[in-house]
Coordinates of C-alpha atoms and ligand atoms in Angstrom, one line a residue:
M1 CA -47.8 39.6 50.2
I2 CA -47.1 41.6 52.5
E3 CA -48.8 39.3 55.1
H4 CA -46.5 37.5 57.9
K5 CA -43.7 40.2 57.2
N6 CA -41.8 41.6 59.1
I7 CA -41.6 44.8 58.4
V8 CA -39.3 47.3 61.2
L9 CA -40.4 50.8 61.3
G10 CA -38.0 53.8 62.0
V11 CA -39.8 56.4 63.4
C12 CA -38.1 59.8 63.3
G13 CA -38.2 63.4 65.2
G14 CA -41.2 65.6 62.8
I15 CA -44.3 66.4 63.8
A16 CA -45.2 64.2 60.9
A17 CA -44.1 61.3 63.5
F18 CA -48.2 60.8 64.3
K19 CA -48.4 60.0 60.9
A20 CA -46.2 57.0 61.8
I21 CA -49.4 55.7 63.6
E22 CA -51.7 55.8 60.4
L23 CA -49.2 53.7 58.3
V24 CA -48.5 51.1 61.4
R25 CA -51.9 50.8 61.5
L26 CA -52.2 49.8 57.6
L27 CA -49.8 47.5 58.1
T28 CA -50.9 45.2 61.3
K29 CA -53.6 45.4 59.6
A30 CA -52.3 43.3 56.0
G31 CA -50.7 41.0 58.3
A32 CA -47.5 42.5 58.3
D33 CA -45.5 41.7 62.2
V34 CA -44.3 45.5 62.9
H35 CA -41.3 46.3 65.6
V36 CA -40.2 50.2 65.3
V37 CA -38.1 51.5 66.3
M38 CA -38.1 54.8 67.9
T39 CA -35.2 58.5 67.9
Q40 CA -35.2 59.7 71.0
A41 CA -35.9 63.2 69.2
A42 CA -39.3 61.2 67.7
R43 CA -39.8 60.5 71.2
E44 CA -40.9 63.5 71.9
F45 CA -43.6 63.2 69.8
V46 CA -45.2 60.4 69.9
T47 CA -45.0 57.9 73.4
P48 CA -43.4 54.5 72.2
L49 CA -46.5 53.0 74.1
T50 CA -48.5 54.2 71.5
F51 CA -46.9 52.7 69.1
Q52 CA -45.9 49.3 71.6
T53 CA -50.3 49.6 72.3
L54 CA -50.6 49.4 67.6
S55 CA -47.6 46.6 66.9
S56 CA -48.3 44.3 70.3
H57 CA -44.2 44.6 70.4
P58 CA -42.2 46.2 72.5
V59 CA -40.8 49.6 70.9
H60 CA -36.8 49.9 71.0
T61 CA -35.7 53.1 71.8
E62 CA -32.4 52.2 73.3
L63 CA -29.4 50.9 71.6
F64 CA -28.1 49.0 74.4
N65 CA -31.1 47.9 76.6
L66 CA -30.0 44.9 78.3
I67 CA -33.3 43.2 78.4
A68 CA -34.1 43.8 74.9
E69 CA -30.5 43.2 73.5
Q70 CA -31.5 40.0 75.3
E71 CA -34.6 39.1 73.5
I72 CA -34.2 40.5 70.5
G73 CA -30.9 43.3 70.0
H74 CA -30.4 45.3 67.3
I75 CA -28.7 43.4 64.6
S76 CA -31.5 40.3 64.8
L77 CA -34.0 42.8 64.6
A78 CA -31.7 43.7 61.6
D79 CA -31.7 40.2 60.7
R80 CA -35.2 39.8 60.7
A81 CA -36.5 42.0 58.8
D82 CA -37.9 41.3 55.1
L83 CA -38.6 45.6 54.6
F84 CA -37.4 48.7 56.4
I85 CA -39.4 51.4 56.7
V86 CA -38.1 55.4 58.1
A87 CA -41.4 57.8 58.1
P88 CA -41.1 60.1 58.5
A89 CA -37.0 60.2 58.0
T90 CA -35.5 63.2 58.9
A91 CA -32.6 65.2 57.0
N92 CA -30.4 64.0 59.5
I93 CA -30.9 60.5 59.5
I94 CA -30.4 60.7 55.7
G95 CA -27.5 62.3 56.3
K96 CA -26.3 59.7 59.4
I97 CA -26.5 56.9 56.8
A98 CA -25.2 58.6 53.6
S99 CA -22.4 59.1 55.6
G100 CA -22.1 55.7 56.9
I101 CA -22.9 56.8 61.0
A102 CA -24.4 54.8 63.4
D103 CA -24.7 56.2 66.4
D104 CA -28.1 54.8 68.0
M105 CA -30.5 52.4 68.1
L106 CA -32.2 53.2 64.6
T107 CA -28.7 54.4 62.4
T108 CA -27.3 50.9 63.4
T109 CA -30.0 48.7 62.5
I110 CA -30.3 49.9 59.4
M111 CA -26.8 50.0 58.2
A112 CA -26.5 46.0 59.6
T113 CA -30.0 45.2 57.9
K114 CA -29.5 43.6 54.4
A115 CA -33.3 44.2 53.5
P116 CA -34.7 47.3 51.4
V117 CA -35.2 50.3 52.6
L118 CA -37.3 52.6 52.3
F119 CA -36.9 56.4 53.1
A120 CA -40.4 58.0 53.4
P121 CA -38.6 62.0 54.5
A122 CA -40.1 64.8 56.1
M123 CA -38.6 68.2 57.0
N124 CA -38.8 72.1 55.9
V125 CA -38.5 72.7 51.9
N126 CA -35.5 74.4 52.6
M127 CA -33.8 71.3 54.1
F128 CA -35.3 69.3 51.2
T129 CA -34.2 71.5 48.7
N130 CA -30.6 72.0 50.5
P131 CA -27.6 70.8 47.9
I132 CA -26.4 68.7 50.7
Y133 CA -29.8 66.3 51.2
Q134 CA -30.3 66.7 47.7
E135 CA -26.8 64.9 47.7
N136 CA -27.6 62.9 50.7
E137 CA -31.0 60.9 48.7
Q138 CA -28.8 61.0 45.2
K139 CA -26.1 58.5 46.5
L140 CA -28.5 56.8 48.2
R141 CA -30.6 55.6 45.4
R142 CA -27.5 55.0 43.6
L143 CA -26.6 52.8 46.4
G144 CA -30.2 51.3 45.7
Y145 CA -32.3 52.6 49.4
L146 CA -36.1 53.4 48.0
F147 CA -37.2 56.5 49.0
E148 CA -41.3 57.5 48.4
A149 CA -41.0 60.9 48.0
P150 CA -42.3 63.9 50.0
V151 CA -45.2 66.1 48.4
S152 CA -45.7 69.9 48.6
G153 CA -48.0 71.7 51.2
G154 CA -48.5 73.5 54.2
L155 CA -45.7 72.0 56.4
A156 CA -45.8 72.7 60.2
C157 CA -42.7 74.9 60.6
G158 CA -45.4 77.6 58.4
W159 CA -43.5 77.2 55.0
E160 CA -45.6 76.1 51.7
G161 CA -43.5 73.6 49.9
M162 CA -42.3 70.2 49.0
G163 CA -41.5 68.3 52.8
K164 CA -44.5 67.1 53.2
L165 CA -44.7 63.7 54.3
A166 CA -46.1 61.4 52.2
A167 CA -49.4 59.8 52.8
P168 CA -49.5 56.8 55.1
E169 CA -51.4 55.0 51.8
A170 CA -48.7 55.8 49.4
I171 CA -45.7 54.6 52.0
F172 CA -47.6 51.9 52.4
E173 CA -48.6 50.9 48.3
A174 CA -44.4 51.6 48.0
A175 CA -43.7 49.5 50.9
L176 CA -45.7 46.6 49.4
S177 CA -44.0 46.8 45.8
A178 CA -40.2 46.9 47.6
L179 CA -41.7 43.1 49.1
T180 CA -43.3 42.2 45.6
D181 CA -40.7 40.2 43.0
K182 CA -40.4 41.7 39.7
D183 CA -41.8 38.6 37.8
L184 CA -43.7 41.0 35.3
A185 CA -41.4 43.9 35.1
G186 CA -40.6 44.4 31.2
R187 CA -44.1 44.0 30.4
N188 CA -46.4 45.9 29.0
I189 CA -50.1 44.9 30.3
L190 CA -53.9 46.5 29.2
I191 CA -56.6 45.9 32.3
T192 CA -59.8 46.5 31.1
A193 CA -62.5 47.3 34.6
G194 CA -65.5 48.6 36.3
P195 CA -69.3 48.5 33.9
T196 CA -70.4 50.5 30.9
R197 CA -72.7 53.0 30.8
E198 CA -75.3 53.3 27.1
E199 CA -77.2 56.7 27.4
I200 CA -80.8 57.0 27.0
D201 CA -80.6 60.7 27.1
P202 CA -78.8 63.3 29.2
V203 CA -80.2 61.8 32.8
R204 CA -80.6 58.4 31.9
Y205 CA -78.2 55.1 31.3
I206 CA -78.6 50.9 30.6
S207 CA -75.0 50.1 32.7
N208 CA -74.5 46.9 35.1
H209 CA -73.9 46.0 39.4
S210 CA -69.8 46.0 38.2
S211 CA -67.8 47.9 40.9
G212 CA -64.7 47.7 39.4
K213 CA -62.9 46.5 42.1
M214 CA -61.9 43.0 39.4
G215 CA -59.9 44.5 37.6
Y216 CA -58.6 47.5 39.4
A217 CA -56.9 45.0 42.1
L218 CA -55.4 43.3 38.8
A219 CA -54.2 46.9 38.3
R220 CA -52.8 47.5 41.2
A221 CA -50.7 43.7 41.7
A222 CA -49.4 43.9 37.7
Q223 CA -47.6 47.1 38.8
Q224 CA -46.1 45.9 42.0
R225 CA -45.1 43.3 39.9
G226 CA -43.3 45.1 37.7
A227 CA -45.8 45.8 34.8
R228 CA -46.1 48.5 32.7
V229 CA -50.6 48.6 32.7
L230 CA -52.4 51.2 31.4
L231 CA -56.5 50.6 33.5
I232 CA -59.0 52.0 31.0
S233 CA -62.2 51.8 33.2
G234 CA -65.7 52.6 33.0
P235 CA -67.1 54.5 35.5
T236 CA -66.9 53.8 39.0
A237 CA -66.1 55.3 42.7
L238 CA -62.2 53.3 42.9
A239 CA -58.8 55.6 43.2
K240 CA -56.8 55.0 40.3
P241 CA -54.2 52.8 41.4
V242 CA -50.2 54.1 42.0
G243 CA -48.1 53.6 38.6
V244 CA -50.7 53.1 36.7
H245 CA -51.7 55.0 33.9
R246 CA -56.0 55.3 33.4
I247 CA -57.8 56.0 30.8
S248 CA -61.7 57.1 31.5
V249 CA -64.2 55.8 29.4
T250 CA -68.8 55.9 29.4
S251 CA -69.7 54.2 26.8
A252 CA -68.7 50.4 24.9
A253 CA -67.6 52.6 21.8
D254 CA -65.5 54.8 24.6
M255 CA -64.1 51.7 25.8
L256 CA -64.3 50.0 22.2
R257 CA -62.0 53.4 21.2
E258 CA -59.4 53.2 23.5
V259 CA -58.8 49.1 23.5
I260 CA -58.0 49.3 20.1
G261 CA -55.9 52.5 19.5
N262 CA -54.0 51.0 22.7
A263 CA -53.7 46.7 22.0
A264 CA -50.6 46.7 19.7
D265 CA -48.6 48.5 22.1
Y266 CA -49.3 45.9 24.8
D267 CA -48.4 42.0 25.0
V268 CA -50.7 41.1 27.2
V269 CA -54.8 42.4 27.9
I270 CA -57.3 41.7 30.7
K271 CA -60.7 42.2 29.7
A272 CA -62.0 42.4 33.4
A273 CA -64.5 44.8 32.2
A274 CA -68.7 44.0 32.5
V275 CA -69.7 45.3 29.0
A276 CA -72.9 46.8 28.3
D277 CA -73.2 44.1 25.3
Y278 CA -76.5 46.6 24.2
R279 CA -77.1 50.2 23.7
P280 CA -79.6 52.4 23.2
Q281 CA -80.3 52.8 19.2
L282 CA -81.0 56.4 19.7
R283 CA -79.8 58.7 22.2
N284 CA -82.6 61.5 23.1
S285 CA -80.3 64.8 23.2
T286 CA -83.1 66.3 25.5
K287 CA -84.7 64.4 28.1
L288 CA -87.1 61.7 27.4
K289 CA -91.0 62.8 28.7
K290 CA -93.3 59.9 29.8
K291 CA -96.0 58.6 27.8
G292 CA -98.5 55.8 28.4
D293 CA -98.3 53.0 30.9
T294 CA -95.3 51.3 28.9
T295 CA -92.6 52.0 27.0
T296 CA -90.0 50.0 25.0
I297 CA -86.5 51.4 24.1
E298 CA -85.1 50.0 21.1
L299 CA -81.5 48.4 21.7
V300 CA -78.3 47.3 19.3
R301 CA -75.5 45.5 20.3
N302 CA -72.5 46.6 20.7
P303 CA -69.4 45.2 19.4
D304 CA -67.4 42.5 21.3
I305 CA -64.5 44.1 21.8
L306 CA -62.2 41.0 23.0
A307 CA -63.8 39.2 20.2
G308 CA -62.3 41.8 18.3
L309 CA -59.1 41.5 20.2
G310 CA -59.0 37.6 19.0
K311 CA -59.2 37.9 15.2
M312 CA -55.9 40.3 15.2
E313 CA -53.5 38.8 13.3
Q314 CA -50.9 38.6 16.0
P315 CA -53.1 38.7 19.2
P316 CA -51.7 40.2 22.4
F317 CA -52.3 37.4 25.1
L318 CA -55.9 37.5 25.9
V319 CA -57.0 37.2 29.4
G320 CA -61.2 37.2 29.7
F321 CA -64.1 37.3 32.1
A322 CA -67.2 35.7 32.5
A323 CA -70.3 36.4 34.5
E324 CA -72.7 33.4 34.6
T325 CA -75.2 32.7 36.7
D326 CA -75.9 29.0 35.5
A327 CA -74.0 26.4 32.9
L328 CA -70.5 27.8 34.0
V329 CA -68.8 25.4 32.7
K330 CA -70.1 25.2 28.7
N331 CA -70.8 28.9 28.7
S332 CA -67.1 29.8 29.9
L333 CA -65.4 27.1 27.4
E334 CA -67.7 28.5 24.7
K335 CA -66.1 32.2 25.5
L336 CA -62.1 30.7 25.6
C337 CA -62.7 29.7 21.9
E338 CA -64.9 32.0 20.6
K339 CA -63.2 34.7 21.4
N340 CA -59.5 33.4 21.1
L341 CA -58.6 34.1 24.8
D342 CA -55.4 31.8 26.2
I343 CA -57.5 32.6 30.2
I344 CA -60.6 33.0 31.1
V345 CA -61.7 33.9 34.8
A346 CA -65.1 32.2 35.2
N347 CA -67.6 33.7 38.2
D348 CA -70.6 32.4 39.6
V349 CA -72.9 35.6 39.9
S350 CA -75.3 34.1 40.8
G351 CA -74.7 34.5 45.2
T352 CA -74.4 37.3 47.0
D353 CA -70.2 36.8 47.7
A354 CA -68.7 36.4 45.0
G355 CA -68.9 38.9 42.0
F356 CA -70.2 42.4 41.1
N357 CA -69.6 45.0 44.0
V358 CA -68.2 42.9 46.8
D359 CA -64.7 41.9 48.0
T360 CA -64.7 38.8 47.3
N361 CA -64.3 36.3 44.7
R362 CA -65.0 32.7 43.4
A363 CA -63.0 31.7 39.7
H364 CA -63.4 28.6 37.4
L365 CA -60.1 29.5 35.2
F366 CA -60.1 27.5 31.7
F367 CA -56.6 27.7 30.0
K368 CA -56.6 27.5 25.7
D369 CA -54.2 23.5 26.1
G370 CA -57.7 22.4 27.9
S371 CA -56.4 22.4 31.9
S372 CA -58.5 24.3 34.2
S373 CA -57.9 25.5 37.6
E374 CA -60.7 25.8 40.0
Y375 CA -60.6 28.2 43.5
G376 CA -63.2 28.1 46.0
L377 CA -64.2 32.4 47.8
M378 CA -61.3 34.8 48.0
T379 CA -60.5 38.2 48.1
K380 CA -60.0 40.1 44.6
D381 CA -56.9 40.8 45.8
R382 CA -55.4 37.7 45.7
L383 CA -57.2 36.4 42.7
A384 CA -55.9 39.2 41.2
G385 CA -52.5 37.0 42.4
I386 CA -53.1 33.9 41.1
I387 CA -54.7 36.0 38.1
L388 CA -51.3 37.1 37.1
D389 CA -48.8 33.6 38.6
H390 CA -51.1 32.1 35.7
I391 CA -50.2 34.8 33.2
A392 CA -46.2 35.6 34.1
A393 CA -46.4 31.6 34.2
R394 CA -47.1 31.0 30.8
L395 CA -45.7 34.1 29.0
S396 CA -41.9 32.4 30.6
K397 CA -42.7 29.9 28.7
D398 CA -42.4 31.8 25.0
Ligands
LIG1 N1 -67.0 41.7 26.5 C1 -66.3 42.2 25.4 N2 -66.9 43.5 25.0 C2 -68.3 43.3 24.6 C3 -68.5 42.0 25.8 C4 -67.6 41.6 26.1 O1 -64.7 42.6 24.9 N3 -69.2 43.9 23.7 C5 -65.5 40.5 27.1 C6 -65.8 41.3 28.9 O2 -64.9 42.1 28.8 C7 -65.3 40.0 29.4 C8 -65.7 38.6 27.9 O3 -66.4 39.6 27.2 O4 -63.9 39.7 29.5 C9 -67.0 38.1 28.5 O5 -68.3 38.3 29.0 P1 -69.3 38.0 29.1 O6 -70.2 39.5 29.8 O7 -69.6 37.6 30.4 O8 -70.0 37.0 27.9 P2 -70.8 38.3 26.8 O9 -69.6 37.2 25.7 O10 -71.1 39.6 26.5 O11 -71.9 36.7 26.2 P3 -73.2 36.5 27.6 O12 -73.7 38.7 28.1 O13 -73.6 36.2 26.8 O14 -72.7 35.9 28.5

């Protein structure tokens, strides 16, 4: 999505200019080619050398710099951009663009670009709430300019309130979203992720090694592609993806209740969760004391949530996962058929580089029509994109 994209980052003058350093780091780490343009005021806060070092490109500061104009002038920078980000964006730059003023390198380049422009404003709370500023922002929003709203907090000027630059991670997510085709717009996708925990007593439970990373990668990517996403998640350490509604659950019974309660409102259900197949027959209300050298816990079957969805009168488009250590093809095809799925994503979880608790996965996708596609080792983010490509392609045929 962001790899090899040309991103022009405009940095304006303000104490938040130092946070743009972290943004450059996030963008370059994701493989983007970042070109920084600094206003004169920005150079009072951070030196161009800092951005030059991090972006590995010369920093643009002057409108009529002879060498820079010859190599990559302001118009060519504007043409090359896949995305323009202005962070921090002051009231001044937003006012200028809203009024069509182009009097320095940054304003000229923004006015000349056809790329999407994302402003991340940062300013004093009274400037932010000033009706002149608000009118300028509304005008730009109406014209299709994007905004990553500031957050509330202690401001450098001593005031408390709205006006603090959004976190670099939030601006990065907004940039990703701006660069992503909205091919899942209008789709409602329910995704389950993570393990379930089946309690034995107040201090012990049965669970598995699922980290939730695959389901979260799917939720994040589906949201970026325009879908309305509900993530029903077992216990994980992962942060909620921006723009995704999350319901946290613990046991398979909790997950069943939430999935069944919501499924009718969703066109697609992706069951990436590693649901425990069994739960203790009895949950002891007090901590079990040890007795003897061996012990037995009686387990009973949990309902199969996915199979239940497959039996609905009009099931949603169903995607299941099969975690296998052997007979991957046979077991996966059986699950595809028995659970009435549209796609099953089979993972060989016997290795250390794929499946549970790692950032990479290796998958074999089997489809209802009998076809299949096999993929080598890749990141879970990349695999999430591929799974969604298959879903989008099949939904668009309906
Ligand atoms: N699944 C589910 N409810 C369960 C068990 C599994 O919805 N009680 C879903 C999982 O979310 C996954 C798919 O079914 O999408 C396959 O899960 P997996 O654990 O690989 O297989 P099982 O069907 O549980 O079969 P087995 O454990 O025997 O391999």
